[in-house]
Every structure is written in C-alpha cells, then in structure tokens.
PDB file of C-alpha atoms in Angstrom:
ATOM      1  CA  UNK A   1      19.564 -39.595 123.200  1.00  0.00           C
ATOM      2  CA  UNK A   2      19.868 -42.369 120.632  1.00  0.00           C
ATOM      3  CA  UNK A   3      21.746 -40.606 117.845  1.00  0.00           C
ATOM      4  CA  UNK A   4      25.392 -41.421 117.178  1.00  0.00           C
ATOM      5  CA  UNK A   5      25.827 -38.586 114.670  1.00  0.00           C
ATOM      6  CA  UNK A   6      27.565 -35.356 115.693  1.00  0.00           C
ATOM      7  CA  UNK A   7      25.511 -33.476 113.091  1.00  0.00           C
ATOM      8  CA  UNK A   8      22.247 -34.759 114.558  1.00  0.00           C
ATOM      9  CA  UNK A   9      23.385 -33.900 118.086  1.00  0.00           C
ATOM     10  CA  UNK A  10      24.074 -30.353 116.927  1.00  0.00           C
ATOM     11  CA  UNK A  11      20.690 -30.168 115.177  1.00  0.00           C
ATOM     12  CA  UNK A  12      18.980 -31.400 118.347  1.00  0.00           C
ATOM     13  CA  UNK A  13      19.863 -28.148 120.106  1.00  0.00           C
ATOM     14  CA  UNK A  14      17.509 -26.367 117.690  1.00  0.00           C
ATOM     15  CA  UNK A  15      14.628 -28.598 118.806  1.00  0.00           C
ATOM     16  CA  UNK A  16      15.413 -29.170 122.470  1.00  0.00           C
ATOM     17  CA  UNK A  17      16.664 -26.702 125.050  1.00  0.00           C
ATOM     18  CA  UNK A  18      18.835 -27.793 127.940  1.00  0.00           C
ATOM     19  CA  UNK A  19      18.922 -26.487 131.491  1.00  0.00           C
ATOM     20  CA  UNK A  20      22.135 -24.610 130.688  1.00  0.00           C
ATOM     21  CA  UNK A  21      24.341 -23.791 127.733  1.00  0.00           C
ATOM     22  CA  UNK A  22      28.094 -23.245 127.937  1.00  0.00           C
ATOM     23  CA  UNK A  23      29.680 -19.932 127.036  1.00  0.00           C
ATOM     24  CA  UNK A  24      33.098 -19.406 125.425  1.00  0.00           C
ATOM     25  CA  UNK A  25      34.807 -19.962 128.779  1.00  0.00           C
ATOM     26  CA  UNK A  26      32.858 -23.228 129.327  1.00  0.00           C
ATOM     27  CA  UNK A  27      30.816 -21.601 132.087  1.00  0.00           C
ATOM     28  CA  UNK A  28      27.126 -22.565 132.409  1.00  0.00           C
ATOM     29  CA  UNK A  29      24.574 -19.984 131.312  1.00  0.00           C
ATOM     30  CA  UNK A  30      20.940 -20.521 132.286  1.00  0.00           C
ATOM     31  CA  UNK A  31      18.622 -21.653 129.493  1.00  0.00           C
ATOM     32  CA  UNK A  32      15.602 -23.538 130.880  1.00  0.00           C
ATOM     33  CA  UNK A  33      17.090 -23.081 134.344  1.00  0.00           C
ATOM     34  CA  UNK A  34      16.351 -19.817 136.087  1.00  0.00           C
ATOM     35  CA  UNK A  35      18.847 -20.515 138.859  1.00  0.00           C
ATOM     36  CA  UNK A  36      21.209 -23.251 140.051  1.00  0.00           C
ATOM     37  CA  UNK A  37      22.420 -23.552 143.629  1.00  0.00           C
ATOM     38  CA  UNK A  38      24.943 -26.031 144.999  1.00  0.00           C
ATOM     39  CA  UNK A  39      25.129 -27.247 148.599  1.00  0.00           C
ATOM     40  CA  UNK A  40      27.692 -30.015 149.014  1.00  0.00           C
ATOM     41  CA  UNK A  41      26.452 -32.974 147.012  1.00  0.00           C
ATOM     42  CA  UNK A  42      23.060 -31.414 146.233  1.00  0.00           C
ATOM     43  CA  UNK A  43      22.436 -29.315 143.134  1.00  0.00           C
ATOM     44  CA  UNK A  44      19.073 -27.535 143.035  1.00  0.00           C
ATOM     45  CA  UNK A  45      17.708 -26.195 139.754  1.00  0.00           C
ATOM     46  CA  UNK A  46      14.766 -23.806 139.601  1.00  0.00           C
ATOM     47  CA  UNK A  47      13.134 -23.769 136.181  1.00  0.00           C
ATOM     48  CA  UNK A  48      12.506 -20.546 134.286  1.00  0.00           C
ATOM     49  CA  UNK A  49       8.957 -19.323 134.770  1.00  0.00           C
ATOM     50  CA  UNK A  50       6.880 -19.393 131.621  1.00  0.00           C
ATOM     51  CA  UNK A  51       9.080 -21.948 129.805  1.00  0.00           C
ATOM     52  CA  UNK A  52       6.853 -23.829 127.356  1.00  0.00           C
ATOM     53  CA  UNK A  53       7.178 -26.862 125.146  1.00  0.00           C
ATOM     54  CA  UNK A  54       6.278 -26.497 121.474  1.00  0.00           C
ATOM     55  CA  UNK A  55       2.787 -27.896 122.212  1.00  0.00           C
ATOM     56  CA  UNK A  56       2.126 -25.012 124.630  1.00  0.00           C
ATOM     57  CA  UNK A  57       2.431 -27.024 127.862  1.00  0.00           C
ATOM     58  CA  UNK A  58       4.729 -25.935 130.677  1.00  0.00           C
ATOM     59  CA  UNK A  59       8.196 -27.411 131.153  1.00  0.00           C
ATOM     60  CA  UNK A  60       8.180 -29.100 134.583  1.00  0.00           C
ATOM     61  CA  UNK A  61      10.625 -30.751 136.943  1.00  0.00           C
ATOM     62  CA  UNK A  62       9.025 -34.108 136.063  1.00  0.00           C
ATOM     63  CA  UNK A  63      10.193 -33.552 132.475  1.00  0.00           C
ATOM     64  CA  UNK A  64      13.723 -32.849 133.758  1.00  0.00           C
ATOM     65  CA  UNK A  65      13.681 -36.098 135.766  1.00  0.00           C
ATOM     66  CA  UNK A  66      12.478 -38.064 132.729  1.00  0.00           C
ATOM     67  CA  UNK A  67      15.075 -36.467 130.453  1.00  0.00           C
ATOM     68  CA  UNK A  68      17.888 -37.040 132.943  1.00  0.00           C
ATOM     69  CA  UNK A  69      16.944 -40.736 133.137  1.00  0.00           C
ATOM     70  CA  UNK A  70      17.174 -41.046 129.344  1.00  0.00           C
ATOM     71  CA  UNK A  71      20.360 -38.977 129.055  1.00  0.00           C
ATOM     72  CA  UNK A  72      22.217 -40.798 131.850  1.00  0.00           C
ATOM     73  CA  UNK A  73      21.811 -44.092 129.955  1.00  0.00           C
ATOM     74  CA  UNK A  74      22.642 -42.692 126.517  1.00  0.00           C
ATOM     75  CA  UNK A  75      25.966 -42.882 124.701  1.00  0.00           C
ATOM     76  CA  UNK A  76      26.237 -39.118 124.058  1.00  0.00           C
ATOM     77  CA  UNK A  77      25.635 -38.091 127.701  1.00  0.00           C
ATOM     78  CA  UNK A  78      26.480 -41.084 129.910  1.00  0.00           C
ATOM     79  CA  UNK A  79      30.073 -40.021 130.682  1.00  0.00           C
ATOM     80  CA  UNK A  80      29.102 -36.381 131.172  1.00  0.00           C
ATOM     81  CA  UNK A  81      26.465 -37.304 133.768  1.00  0.00           C
ATOM     82  CA  UNK A  82      28.445 -40.049 135.541  1.00  0.00           C
ATOM     83  CA  UNK A  83      29.036 -37.788 138.563  1.00  0.00           C
ATOM     84  CA  UNK A  84      25.273 -37.352 139.118  1.00  0.00           C
ATOM     85  CA  UNK A  85      23.583 -40.276 140.857  1.00  0.00           C
ATOM     86  CA  UNK A  86      19.942 -39.193 140.823  1.00  0.00           C
ATOM     87  CA  UNK A  87      17.432 -36.498 139.952  1.00  0.00           C
ATOM     88  CA  UNK A  88      14.101 -35.883 141.668  1.00  0.00           C
ATOM     89  CA  UNK A  89      11.315 -33.336 141.312  1.00  0.00           C
ATOM     90  CA  UNK A  90      10.376 -31.069 144.182  1.00  0.00           C
ATOM     91  CA  UNK A  91       7.198 -29.397 143.084  1.00  0.00           C
ATOM     92  CA  UNK A  92       6.523 -28.432 139.487  1.00  0.00           C
ATOM     93  CA  UNK A  93       9.435 -26.075 139.056  1.00  0.00           C
ATOM     94  CA  UNK A  94      12.356 -27.472 141.050  1.00  0.00           C
ATOM     95  CA  UNK A  95      14.645 -30.379 140.169  1.00  0.00           C
ATOM     96  CA  UNK A  96      17.206 -31.676 142.662  1.00  0.00           C
ATOM     97  CA  UNK A  97      20.322 -33.547 141.505  1.00  0.00           C
ATOM     98  CA  UNK A  98      22.380 -35.750 143.840  1.00  0.00           C
ATOM     99  CA  UNK A  99      26.128 -35.763 143.159  1.00  0.00           C
ATOM    100  CA  UNK A 100      28.657 -38.510 143.932  1.00  0.00           C
ATOM    101  CA  UNK A 101      30.883 -35.849 145.474  1.00  0.00           C
ATOM    102  CA  UNK A 102      30.859 -32.076 145.821  1.00  0.00           C
ATOM    103  CA  UNK A 103      31.678 -30.513 142.449  1.00  0.00           C
ATOM    104  CA  UNK A 104      31.770 -26.722 141.950  1.00  0.00           C
ATOM    105  CA  UNK A 105      31.395 -27.268 138.191  1.00  0.00           C
ATOM    106  CA  UNK A 106      28.453 -29.675 138.313  1.00  0.00           C
ATOM    107  CA  UNK A 107      26.121 -27.082 136.777  1.00  0.00           C
ATOM    108  CA  UNK A 108      28.096 -27.297 133.538  1.00  0.00           C
ATOM    109  CA  UNK A 109      27.012 -30.942 133.195  1.00  0.00           C
ATOM    110  CA  UNK A 110      23.357 -29.991 132.726  1.00  0.00           C
ATOM    111  CA  UNK A 111      23.581 -29.547 128.953  1.00  0.00           C
ATOM    112  CA  UNK A 112      21.457 -32.593 128.070  1.00  0.00           C
ATOM    113  CA  UNK A 113      18.211 -31.962 126.123  1.00  0.00           C
ATOM    114  CA  UNK A 114      14.977 -31.609 128.055  1.00  0.00           C
ATOM    115  CA  UNK A 115      12.075 -33.392 126.377  1.00  0.00           C
ATOM    116  CA  UNK A 116       8.471 -33.645 127.466  1.00  0.00           C
ATOM    117  CA  UNK A 117       7.784 -36.791 129.469  1.00  0.00           C
ATOM    118  CA  UNK A 118       5.392 -38.803 127.280  1.00  0.00           C
ATOM    119  CA  UNK A 119       1.953 -39.826 128.412  1.00  0.00           C
ATOM    120  CA  UNK A 120       0.483 -43.240 127.620  1.00  0.00           C
ATOM    121  CA  UNK A 121       1.283 -42.852 123.914  1.00  0.00           C
ATOM    122  CA  UNK A 122       4.726 -41.447 123.182  1.00  0.00           C
ATOM    123  CA  UNK A 123       4.955 -39.230 120.063  1.00  0.00           C
ATOM    124  CA  UNK A 124       7.183 -40.321 117.191  1.00  0.00           C
ATOM    125  CA  UNK A 125       9.314 -37.201 117.709  1.00  0.00           C
ATOM    126  CA  UNK A 126       9.760 -36.108 121.341  1.00  0.00           C
ATOM    127  CA  UNK A 127       8.318 -32.691 122.178  1.00  0.00           C
ATOM    128  CA  UNK A 128      10.911 -30.015 122.961  1.00  0.00           C
ATOM    129  CA  UNK A 129      11.083 -26.317 123.802  1.00  0.00           C
ATOM    130  CA  UNK A 130      13.710 -25.237 121.268  1.00  0.00           C
ATOM    131  CA  UNK A 131      13.448 -22.612 118.554  1.00  0.00           C
ATOM    132  CA  UNK A 132      12.171 -25.138 115.996  1.00  0.00           C
ATOM    133  CA  UNK A 133       9.829 -28.116 115.568  1.00  0.00           C
ATOM    134  CA  UNK A 134      10.502 -30.995 113.181  1.00  0.00           C
ATOM    135  CA  UNK A 135       7.910 -31.192 110.403  1.00  0.00           C
ATOM    136  CA  UNK A 136       8.267 -34.725 109.008  1.00  0.00           C
ATOM    137  CA  UNK A 137       5.955 -34.097 106.061  1.00  0.00           C
ATOM    138  CA  UNK A 138       7.982 -31.093 104.857  1.00  0.00           C
ATOM    139  CA  UNK A 139      11.328 -32.564 105.903  1.00  0.00           C
ATOM    140  CA  UNK A 140      12.103 -29.259 107.582  1.00  0.00           C
ATOM    141  CA  UNK A 141      12.490 -27.493 110.877  1.00  0.00           C
ATOM    142  CA  UNK A 142       9.710 -24.933 111.307  1.00  0.00           C
ATOM    143  CA  UNK A 143       9.482 -22.150 113.853  1.00  0.00           C
ATOM    144  CA  UNK A 144       8.226 -23.097 117.327  1.00  0.00           C
ATOM    145  CA  UNK A 145       5.266 -20.735 117.941  1.00  0.00           C
ATOM    146  CA  UNK A 146       5.910 -20.820 121.711  1.00  0.00           C
ATOM    147  CA  UNK A 147       9.565 -19.737 121.480  1.00  0.00           C
ATOM    148  CA  UNK A 148      10.670 -16.114 121.803  1.00  0.00           C
ATOM    149  CA  UNK A 149      10.939 -14.333 118.435  1.00  0.00           C
ATOM    150  CA  UNK A 150       9.133 -17.159 116.631  1.00  0.00           C
ATOM    151  CA  UNK A 151       7.605 -14.916 113.956  1.00  0.00           C
ATOM    152  CA  UNK A 152      11.006 -13.710 112.748  1.00  0.00           C
ATOM    153  CA  UNK A 153      12.420 -17.135 111.871  1.00  0.00           C
ATOM    154  CA  UNK A 154      11.804 -19.025 108.658  1.00  0.00           C
ATOM    155  CA  UNK A 155      11.893 -22.768 108.041  1.00  0.00           C
ATOM    156  CA  UNK A 156      15.138 -24.717 107.703  1.00  0.00           C
ATOM    157  CA  UNK A 157      14.997 -27.355 104.979  1.00  0.00           C
ATOM    158  CA  UNK A 158      16.719 -30.623 105.930  1.00  0.00           C
ATOM    159  CA  UNK A 159      18.511 -32.932 103.506  1.00  0.00           C
ATOM    160  CA  UNK A 160      19.385 -36.569 104.117  1.00  0.00           C
ATOM    161  CA  UNK A 161      23.093 -37.031 103.408  1.00  0.00           C
ATOM    162  CA  UNK A 162      24.603 -40.512 103.644  1.00  0.00           C
ATOM    163  CA  UNK A 163      28.280 -39.813 103.088  1.00  0.00           C
ATOM    164  CA  UNK A 164      30.924 -37.142 102.460  1.00  0.00           C
ATOM    165  CA  UNK A 165      30.603 -37.338  98.669  1.00  0.00           C
ATOM    166  CA  UNK A 166      26.897 -36.536  98.929  1.00  0.00           C
ATOM    167  CA  UNK A 167      27.676 -33.751 101.394  1.00  0.00           C
ATOM    168  CA  UNK A 168      30.169 -32.088  99.059  1.00  0.00           C
ATOM    169  CA  UNK A 169      27.789 -32.482  96.100  1.00  0.00           C
ATOM    170  CA  UNK A 170      24.991 -30.837  98.103  1.00  0.00           C
ATOM    171  CA  UNK A 171      27.334 -27.960  98.906  1.00  0.00           C
ATOM    172  CA  UNK A 172      28.480 -27.580  95.281  1.00  0.00           C
ATOM    173  CA  UNK A 173      24.909 -27.701  93.929  1.00  0.00           C
ATOM    174  CA  UNK A 174      23.658 -25.142  96.430  1.00  0.00           C
ATOM    175  CA  UNK A 175      21.298 -27.446  98.313  1.00  0.00           C
ATOM    176  CA  UNK A 176      23.214 -26.570 101.464  1.00  0.00           C
ATOM    177  CA  UNK A 177      25.037 -23.293 101.997  1.00  0.00           C
ATOM    178  CA  UNK A 178      27.454 -24.155 104.790  1.00  0.00           C
ATOM    179  CA  UNK A 179      29.550 -27.144 105.829  1.00  0.00           C
ATOM    180  CA  UNK A 180      31.911 -27.329 108.814  1.00  0.00           C
ATOM    181  CA  UNK A 181      34.522 -30.044 109.354  1.00  0.00           C
ATOM    182  CA  UNK A 182      37.082 -30.371 112.129  1.00  0.00           C
ATOM    183  CA  UNK A 183      39.290 -32.436 109.763  1.00  0.00           C
ATOM    184  CA  UNK A 184      40.177 -34.454 112.854  1.00  0.00           C
ATOM    185  CA  UNK A 185      40.633 -37.569 110.725  1.00  0.00           C
ATOM    186  CA  UNK A 186      43.450 -35.835 108.822  1.00  0.00           C
ATOM    187  CA  UNK A 187      41.703 -35.656 105.447  1.00  0.00           C
ATOM    188  CA  UNK A 188      40.842 -32.362 103.802  1.00  0.00           C
ATOM    189  CA  UNK A 189      37.542 -32.345 101.892  1.00  0.00           C
ATOM    190  CA  UNK A 190      37.786 -30.897  98.386  1.00  0.00           C
ATOM    191  CA  UNK A 191      35.046 -28.653  97.103  1.00  0.00           C
ATOM    192  CA  UNK A 192      34.430 -26.219  94.261  1.00  0.00           C
ATOM    193  CA  UNK A 193      33.045 -23.754  96.791  1.00  0.00           C
ATOM    194  CA  UNK A 194      35.096 -21.226  98.742  1.00  0.00           C
ATOM    195  CA  UNK A 195      36.650 -22.439 101.970  1.00  0.00           C
ATOM    196  CA  UNK A 196      38.560 -20.910 104.829  1.00  0.00           C
ATOM    197  CA  UNK A 197      40.458 -22.195 107.852  1.00  0.00           C
ATOM    198  CA  UNK A 198      39.568 -21.386 111.458  1.00  0.00           C
ATOM    199  CA  UNK A 199      41.574 -21.934 114.617  1.00  0.00           C
ATOM    200  CA  UNK A 200      39.900 -24.427 116.956  1.00  0.00           C
ATOM    201  CA  UNK A 201      40.064 -23.183 120.541  1.00  0.00           C
TER     202      UNK A 201
END
C-alpha cells in the first residue's frame, strides 16, 4: 500500500492474494473470493473456504475490511477504489461493499492485496496468503507452506537494484535472468543479453 515502485507492486502479488484477479479480457476471476454478487449499490463477497494466511490462520472478512481501509487511502489503489464508499464484515466469511452507484464491473475493482489485520503489535512485514513469504534474513521469497503446491516451489532470491544501470549489469552478470520494460519513456535499454519485442495489448 505504501510502495511507489511498479516492480514492488508486481512482486507484492507473490506475497498477497487479492479477492479477484483479472483475466486477459479484464474480467474478474475469483482468488480469495469464492463468489461475488451485486444488488444495486451493494456488492457481497463470500470468501473461499479454507483460505489461510502464511501463519496458518484463516482469512476473514475483518481482514478484508482492514485491507480495504488501507488500500482506499493508498496511492496505488485510491483511484481504483473511488467508486466504493465502505466495506463491512458480515460474519467471518462475508464482506459487503457499498458502491456510490450501481456498477456491473465493480467486482473487477477488488484486486487490492488482502493482508492480515494486525493485533496489538503489527509485524514488520504484513502477513499475506500468497504463494511466497518474505524472508528478510535470506533476502528471498520462500514458499508459503499454507499455499497450494507449496512443496514444488523453490526460493526466489531478491536483489536490491537502485537504477537502470545496476539493473542491466545484474542481467548481464546473470544475477537476474529476466527483465521486462514497457519502454514507455521512449528509451531503449541496451544489454549484452538477448532481447525480443512483444506487442502490448
């Protein structure tokens, strides 16, 4: 919620699931949500049974309410969630969103990360339900033991990169194996590694 880096926002999806993800046609596909129903200006989300955070506790509607409150005030998600005025919990597994006006596409707005609402002492890194957990000591993302298929995934080593020169050096030296750039600023990065162009849909 506080990052201003596109790379870190993309990495966050490995640590934190959202209620929905968007498919290639920008249609919402349930992730932590089991179902979403719309009735006028009310959007009701039923959470997937058995969804767990990386610490083994259940994902609840109270966590959705907490996460929505953080996301709605954050730079990355504020505009996306502007059409939603409130979120409340109805029981442990149902979250109800109030909309400014009826919106048949409101479910597609629920892509913000769901984090565990902290107790009296908030952890340094919020607890999520994604495929990975951040291991600060190793500087890596390690497999979340409570995620499906956890045993088949290895660790992902993270590297701190301050600028584009460092990024290209890390690519050339083999510290990282893949780098994607939209070249939206008009400059083409030069590298000794192979590159290819892709159409942006």
